[in-house]
Amino acid sequence: MNFEIIQQLSRSSNKVYLAKADNGMLIVIKNYQDLATLNIETTILNQLSVTGYAPKIIEMGEDYIIYEYIEGDLLKDKFAFYTMSDNTDGLIRLANELSVFLQIFYSLAEGYIVKDVNFDNFIIKDGRCYGIDYDSACEGMQYTDVAGVVAYAAINCIGNIYAAFPFIKQMLKNFRYQMIDIINEVRVCLQESKKIITVDSILNDLLMLDDKNLDKFLQKK
Protein backbone atom coordinates (compact mmCIF):
# COMPACT_ATOMS: atom_id res chain seq x y z
CA MET A 1 0.00 0.00 0.00
CA ASN A 2 1.29 3.44 -0.93
CA PHE A 3 0.75 6.23 1.58
CA GLU A 4 1.98 9.60 2.82
CA ILE A 5 2.84 10.10 6.50
CA ILE A 6 0.93 13.03 7.99
CA GLN A 7 2.11 12.96 11.60
CA GLN A 8 3.47 10.75 14.34
CA LEU A 9 0.80 9.94 16.92
CA SER A 10 2.87 8.08 19.48
CA ARG A 11 6.54 8.08 20.43
CA SER A 12 6.39 4.94 22.54
CA SER A 13 8.42 1.84 21.68
CA ASN A 14 5.67 0.86 19.24
CA LYS A 15 5.55 3.93 17.01
CA VAL A 16 2.20 5.01 15.57
CA TYR A 17 1.64 7.26 12.54
CA LEU A 18 -1.33 8.88 10.89
CA ALA A 19 -1.10 8.63 7.09
CA LYS A 20 -3.11 9.11 3.92
CA ALA A 21 -3.39 6.33 1.35
CA ASP A 22 -3.35 6.94 -2.39
CA ASN A 23 -7.14 6.73 -2.48
CA GLY A 24 -7.39 9.54 0.08
CA MET A 25 -8.33 7.25 2.97
CA LEU A 26 -6.87 8.13 6.37
CA ILE A 27 -5.04 5.19 7.93
CA VAL A 28 -2.98 4.40 11.01
CA ILE A 29 0.37 2.64 10.74
CA LYS A 30 1.79 0.96 13.83
CA ASN A 31 5.31 -0.44 13.97
CA TYR A 32 6.20 -3.01 16.64
CA GLN A 33 9.45 -3.94 18.35
CA ASP A 34 7.84 -6.81 20.25
CA LEU A 35 6.27 -9.40 17.95
CA ALA A 36 4.34 -10.97 20.83
CA THR A 37 2.57 -7.64 21.34
CA LEU A 38 1.83 -7.46 17.61
CA ASN A 39 0.24 -10.91 17.69
CA ILE A 40 -1.92 -10.11 20.72
CA GLU A 41 -3.04 -6.75 19.35
CA THR A 42 -3.89 -8.05 15.87
CA THR A 43 -5.89 -10.92 17.37
CA ILE A 44 -7.90 -8.55 19.55
CA LEU A 45 -8.44 -6.02 16.76
CA ASN A 46 -9.68 -8.74 14.40
CA GLN A 47 -12.11 -10.01 17.04
CA LEU A 48 -13.46 -6.59 18.00
CA SER A 49 -13.62 -5.05 14.53
CA VAL A 50 -16.24 -7.63 13.55
CA THR A 51 -18.52 -6.13 16.21
CA GLY A 52 -17.77 -2.57 15.09
CA TYR A 53 -16.01 -1.57 18.30
CA ALA A 54 -12.45 -1.36 16.99
CA PRO A 55 -10.77 -0.22 13.75
CA LYS A 56 -10.42 -2.79 10.95
CA ILE A 57 -6.98 -4.02 9.99
CA ILE A 58 -6.22 -3.20 6.35
CA GLU A 59 -2.75 -4.70 6.01
CA MET A 60 -0.34 -6.74 8.13
CA GLY A 61 3.41 -7.22 7.92
CA GLU A 62 6.11 -8.93 9.96
CA ASP A 63 6.49 -5.97 12.31
CA TYR A 64 3.63 -3.62 11.50
CA ILE A 65 -0.10 -3.31 10.94
CA ILE A 66 -2.15 -0.75 9.05
CA TYR A 67 -5.69 -0.10 10.22
CA GLU A 68 -8.48 2.35 9.51
CA TYR A 69 -8.46 5.73 11.21
CA ILE A 70 -11.52 6.43 13.34
CA GLU A 71 -12.24 10.14 13.37
CA GLY A 72 -13.96 11.01 16.62
CA ASP A 73 -13.34 12.55 20.04
CA LEU A 74 -10.93 11.17 22.60
CA LEU A 75 -12.72 9.88 25.67
CA LYS A 76 -10.21 11.96 27.62
CA ASP A 77 -11.38 15.18 25.97
CA LYS A 78 -15.08 14.40 26.33
CA PHE A 79 -14.60 13.50 29.99
CA ALA A 80 -12.68 16.72 30.65
CA PHE A 81 -15.33 18.84 28.91
CA TYR A 82 -18.24 17.20 30.73
CA THR A 83 -16.61 17.45 34.17
CA MET A 84 -15.65 21.06 33.55
CA SER A 85 -19.22 21.93 32.49
CA ASP A 86 -20.97 19.74 35.12
CA ASN A 87 -22.76 17.81 32.38
CA THR A 88 -24.27 14.95 34.38
CA ASP A 89 -26.10 13.39 31.43
CA GLY A 90 -22.95 13.49 29.31
CA LEU A 91 -20.87 11.80 32.01
CA ILE A 92 -23.45 9.04 32.52
CA ARG A 93 -23.58 8.50 28.77
CA LEU A 94 -19.77 8.25 28.57
CA ALA A 95 -19.73 5.69 31.39
CA ASN A 96 -22.36 3.60 29.62
CA GLU A 97 -20.52 3.77 26.27
CA LEU A 98 -17.24 2.72 27.87
CA SER A 99 -19.00 -0.02 29.84
CA VAL A 100 -20.54 -1.48 26.66
CA PHE A 101 -17.11 -1.55 25.02
CA LEU A 102 -15.49 -3.26 28.02
CA GLN A 103 -18.25 -5.86 28.25
CA ILE A 104 -17.87 -6.69 24.54
CA PHE A 105 -14.09 -6.85 24.91
CA TYR A 106 -14.36 -9.31 27.81
CA SER A 107 -16.84 -11.49 25.96
CA LEU A 108 -14.53 -11.82 22.93
CA ALA A 109 -11.02 -11.63 24.38
CA GLU A 110 -11.80 -14.22 27.04
CA GLY A 111 -9.45 -14.07 30.00
CA TYR A 112 -7.82 -10.84 28.81
CA ILE A 113 -8.05 -7.29 30.14
CA VAL A 114 -7.22 -3.96 28.49
CA LYS A 115 -4.99 -3.04 31.45
CA ASP A 116 -3.99 0.42 30.11
CA VAL A 117 -7.30 2.25 30.57
CA ASN A 118 -5.86 5.72 29.95
CA PHE A 119 -8.72 7.67 28.38
CA ASP A 120 -6.41 8.56 25.46
CA ASN A 121 -6.87 4.97 24.29
CA PHE A 122 -10.57 5.31 23.53
CA ILE A 123 -12.44 7.18 20.80
CA ILE A 124 -16.07 8.28 21.07
CA LYS A 125 -17.94 8.52 17.77
CA ASP A 126 -21.70 8.54 17.16
CA GLY A 127 -22.48 7.24 20.64
CA ARG A 128 -20.04 4.35 20.45
CA CYS A 129 -16.75 3.79 22.26
CA TYR A 130 -13.85 2.36 20.25
CA GLY A 131 -10.72 0.86 21.78
CA ILE A 132 -7.66 1.79 19.74
CA ASP A 133 -4.66 0.53 21.75
CA TYR A 134 -4.02 -2.96 23.08
CA ASP A 135 -0.25 -2.81 23.66
CA SER A 136 -0.75 -3.65 27.33
CA ALA A 137 -3.55 -6.22 26.95
CA CYS A 138 -2.83 -9.31 29.01
CA GLU A 139 -4.48 -12.04 31.04
CA GLY A 140 -6.11 -10.71 34.19
CA MET A 141 -9.24 -10.02 36.19
CA GLN A 142 -11.87 -7.70 34.73
CA TYR A 143 -12.35 -5.73 37.92
CA THR A 144 -8.81 -4.34 37.64
CA ASP A 145 -9.77 -2.54 34.42
CA VAL A 146 -12.92 -1.08 35.97
CA ALA A 147 -11.01 0.00 39.06
CA GLY A 148 -8.42 1.63 36.81
CA VAL A 149 -11.18 3.56 35.03
CA VAL A 150 -12.64 4.76 38.34
CA ALA A 151 -9.22 5.79 39.67
CA TYR A 152 -8.37 7.56 36.40
CA ALA A 153 -11.63 9.50 36.55
CA ALA A 154 -11.00 10.51 40.16
CA ILE A 155 -7.46 11.68 39.45
CA ASN A 156 -8.07 13.41 36.11
CA CYS A 157 -11.42 15.17 36.55
CA ILE A 158 -11.46 18.92 36.03
CA GLY A 159 -11.98 20.58 39.40
CA ASN A 160 -13.35 18.86 42.48
CA ILE A 161 -13.91 15.10 42.62
CA TYR A 162 -17.63 15.86 42.80
CA ALA A 163 -17.49 16.70 39.09
CA ALA A 164 -16.55 13.11 38.23
CA PHE A 165 -19.12 11.53 40.53
CA PRO A 166 -21.87 10.83 37.91
CA PHE A 167 -19.33 8.99 35.73
CA ILE A 168 -17.84 7.03 38.64
CA LYS A 169 -21.26 6.14 40.05
CA GLN A 170 -22.48 4.84 36.69
CA MET A 171 -19.35 2.73 36.14
CA LEU A 172 -19.78 1.14 39.56
CA LYS A 173 -23.46 0.57 38.87
CA ASN A 174 -22.72 -1.11 35.53
CA PHE A 175 -20.21 -3.49 37.10
CA ARG A 176 -21.83 -3.84 40.51
CA TYR A 177 -21.40 -7.63 40.52
CA GLN A 178 -17.67 -7.00 41.05
CA MET A 179 -18.13 -4.16 43.53
CA ILE A 180 -15.99 -5.36 46.43
CA ASP A 181 -13.06 -6.35 44.19
CA ILE A 182 -13.30 -3.04 42.31
CA ILE A 183 -13.29 -1.02 45.53
CA ASN A 184 -10.19 -2.77 46.85
CA GLU A 185 -8.39 -2.32 43.54
CA VAL A 186 -9.32 1.38 43.37
CA ARG A 187 -7.54 1.84 46.68
CA VAL A 188 -4.43 0.23 45.21
CA CYS A 189 -4.58 2.38 42.06
CA LEU A 190 -4.90 5.59 44.06
CA GLN A 191 -2.06 4.63 46.38
CA GLU A 192 0.20 3.89 43.40
CA SER A 193 -0.69 7.11 41.59
CA LYS A 194 2.15 9.62 41.36
CA LYS A 195 -0.36 12.47 41.21
CA ILE A 196 -1.48 14.21 44.36
CA ILE A 197 -5.24 14.38 44.74
CA THR A 198 -7.60 15.34 47.51
CA VAL A 199 -9.90 12.43 48.21
CA ASP A 200 -12.92 14.06 49.82
CA SER A 201 -16.03 12.52 51.37
CA ILE A 202 -17.66 11.42 48.09
CA LEU A 203 -14.75 9.24 47.01
CA ASN A 204 -14.40 7.90 50.53
CA ASP A 205 -18.10 6.99 50.46
CA LEU A 206 -17.69 5.22 47.13
CA LEU A 207 -14.75 3.20 48.43
CA MET A 208 -16.76 2.08 51.45
CA LEU A 209 -19.66 0.73 49.40
CA ASP A 210 -20.49 -2.93 49.11
CA ASP A 211 -23.21 -4.82 47.25
CA LYS A 212 -25.73 -4.57 50.09
CA ASN A 213 -25.81 -0.81 50.49
CA LEU A 214 -25.15 0.32 46.91
CA ASP A 215 -28.84 0.73 46.05
CA LYS A 216 -29.48 2.81 49.16
CA PHE A 217 -26.47 5.00 48.41
CA LEU A 218 -27.49 5.56 44.79
CA GLN A 219 -31.01 6.55 45.84
CA LYS A 220 -29.63 9.12 48.29
CA LYS A 221 -27.57 10.74 45.52
mmCIF file of N, CA and C in Angstrom, residues 75-76 98 101-102 106 113-122 133 136 142-153 156 167 171 189:
data_model
loop_
_atom_site.group_PDB
_atom_site.id
_atom_site.type_symbol
_atom_site.label_atom_id
_atom_site.label_comp_id
_atom_site.label_asym_id
_atom_site.label_seq_id
_atom_site.Cartn_x
_atom_site.Cartn_y
_atom_site.Cartn_z
ATOM 1 N N LEU A 75 -11.964 9.978 24.434
ATOM 2 C CA LEU A 75 -12.717 9.883 25.673
ATOM 3 C C LEU A 75 -12.158 10.865 26.701
ATOM 4 N N LYS A 76 -10.856 11.030 26.700
ATOM 5 C CA LYS A 76 -10.206 11.961 27.625
ATOM 6 C C LYS A 76 -10.754 13.376 27.468
ATOM 7 N N LEU A 98 -18.466 3.438 27.531
ATOM 8 C CA LEU A 98 -17.241 2.719 27.870
ATOM 9 C C LEU A 98 -17.562 1.343 28.449
ATOM 10 N N PHE A 101 -18.339 -1.108 25.672
ATOM 11 C CA PHE A 101 -17.108 -1.553 25.019
ATOM 12 C C PHE A 101 -16.391 -2.607 25.859
ATOM 13 N N LEU A 102 -16.210 -2.325 27.159
ATOM 14 C CA LEU A 102 -15.486 -3.260 28.016
ATOM 15 C C LEU A 102 -16.191 -4.613 28.085
ATOM 16 N N TYR A 106 -14.504 -8.138 26.934
ATOM 17 C CA TYR A 106 -14.357 -9.306 27.812
ATOM 18 C C TYR A 106 -15.037 -10.544 27.238
ATOM 19 N N ILE A 113 -7.605 -8.620 29.738
ATOM 20 C CA ILE A 113 -8.046 -7.291 30.143
ATOM 21 C C ILE A 113 -7.314 -6.250 29.304
ATOM 22 N N VAL A 114 -7.869 -5.050 29.235
ATOM 23 C CA VAL A 114 -7.223 -3.963 28.488
ATOM 24 C C VAL A 114 -5.967 -3.508 29.217
ATOM 25 N N LYS A 115 -6.039 -3.422 30.516
ATOM 26 C CA LYS A 115 -4.987 -3.038 31.453
ATOM 27 C C LYS A 115 -4.667 -1.543 31.386
ATOM 28 N N ASP A 116 -4.279 -1.024 30.228
ATOM 29 C CA ASP A 116 -3.994 0.415 30.110
ATOM 30 C C ASP A 116 -5.300 1.129 29.759
ATOM 31 N N VAL A 117 -5.997 1.626 30.785
ATOM 32 C CA VAL A 117 -7.300 2.254 30.575
ATOM 33 C C VAL A 117 -7.190 3.775 30.527
ATOM 34 N N ASN A 118 -6.017 4.282 30.197
ATOM 35 C CA ASN A 118 -5.863 5.720 29.955
ATOM 36 C C ASN A 118 -6.920 6.166 28.955
ATOM 37 N N PHE A 119 -7.620 7.247 29.239
ATOM 38 C CA PHE A 119 -8.724 7.673 28.383
ATOM 39 C C PHE A 119 -8.262 8.127 26.999
ATOM 40 N N ASP A 120 -6.955 8.286 26.796
ATOM 41 C CA ASP A 120 -6.410 8.564 25.462
ATOM 42 C C ASP A 120 -6.582 7.377 24.530
ATOM 43 N N ASN A 121 -6.815 6.207 25.080
ATOM 44 C CA ASN A 121 -6.867 4.972 24.293
ATOM 45 C C ASN A 121 -8.260 4.631 23.789
ATOM 46 N N PHE A 122 -9.197 5.568 23.953
ATOM 47 C CA PHE A 122 -10.573 5.307 23.533
ATOM 48 C C PHE A 122 -11.114 6.496 22.733
ATOM 49 N N ASP A 133 -6.023 0.900 21.338
ATOM 50 C CA ASP A 133 -4.662 0.535 21.746
ATOM 51 C C ASP A 133 -4.713 -0.667 22.678
ATOM 52 N N SER A 136 -0.910 -3.132 25.973
ATOM 53 C CA SER A 136 -0.750 -3.650 27.331
ATOM 54 C C SER A 136 -1.715 -4.785 27.654
ATOM 55 N N GLN A 142 -11.155 -8.845 35.290
ATOM 56 C CA GLN A 142 -11.874 -7.701 34.728
ATOM 57 C C GLN A 142 -11.970 -6.524 35.694
ATOM 58 N N TYR A 143 -12.129 -6.815 36.963
ATOM 59 C CA TYR A 143 -12.346 -5.726 37.919
ATOM 60 C C TYR A 143 -11.152 -4.765 37.990
ATOM 61 N N THR A 144 -9.960 -5.239 37.596
ATOM 62 C CA THR A 144 -8.811 -4.337 37.645
ATOM 63 C C THR A 144 -8.930 -3.238 36.586
ATOM 64 N N ASP A 145 -9.517 -3.567 35.435
ATOM 65 C CA ASP A 145 -9.772 -2.541 34.419
ATOM 66 C C ASP A 145 -10.764 -1.506 34.927
ATOM 67 N N VAL A 146 -11.871 -1.987 35.491
ATOM 68 C CA VAL A 146 -12.918 -1.076 35.966
ATOM 69 C C VAL A 146 -12.381 -0.194 37.086
ATOM 70 N N ALA A 147 -11.615 -0.779 37.980
ATOM 71 C CA ALA A 147 -11.007 -0.002 39.060
ATOM 72 C C ALA A 147 -10.055 1.048 38.491
ATOM 73 N N GLY A 148 -9.316 0.671 37.451
ATOM 74 C CA GLY A 148 -8.417 1.628 36.814
ATOM 75 C C GLY A 148 -9.172 2.795 36.204
ATOM 76 N N VAL A 149 -10.337 2.510 35.609
ATOM 77 C CA VAL A 149 -11.177 3.561 35.033
ATOM 78 C C VAL A 149 -11.660 4.509 36.129
ATOM 79 N N VAL A 150 -12.144 3.945 37.235
ATOM 80 C CA VAL A 150 -12.639 4.764 38.341
ATOM 81 C C VAL A 150 -11.520 5.633 38.914
ATOM 82 N N ALA A 151 -10.355 5.040 39.130
ATOM 83 C CA ALA A 151 -9.224 5.794 39.674
ATOM 84 C C ALA A 151 -8.785 6.886 38.702
ATOM 85 N N TYR A 152 -8.754 6.557 37.410
ATOM 86 C CA TYR A 152 -8.367 7.556 36.404
ATOM 87 C C TYR A 152 -9.334 8.735 36.432
ATOM 88 N N ALA A 153 -10.627 8.438 36.520
ATOM 89 C CA ALA A 153 -11.633 9.499 36.551
ATOM 90 C C ALA A 153 -11.463 10.377 37.789
ATOM 91 N N ASN A 156 -8.172 12.524 37.266
ATOM 92 C CA ASN A 156 -8.068 13.411 36.109
ATOM 93 C C ASN A 156 -9.289 14.288 35.856
ATOM 94 N N PHE A 167 -20.034 9.984 36.544
ATOM 95 C CA PHE A 167 -19.326 8.986 35.734
ATOM 96 C C PHE A 167 -18.920 7.797 36.603
ATOM 97 N N MET A 171 -20.270 3.847 36.368
ATOM 98 C CA MET A 171 -19.351 2.727 36.139
ATOM 99 C C MET A 171 -19.524 1.667 37.218
ATOM 100 N N CYS A 189 -4.895 1.457 43.160
ATOM 101 C CA CYS A 189 -4.582 2.380 42.064
ATOM 102 C C CYS A 189 -4.288 3.783 42.581
#
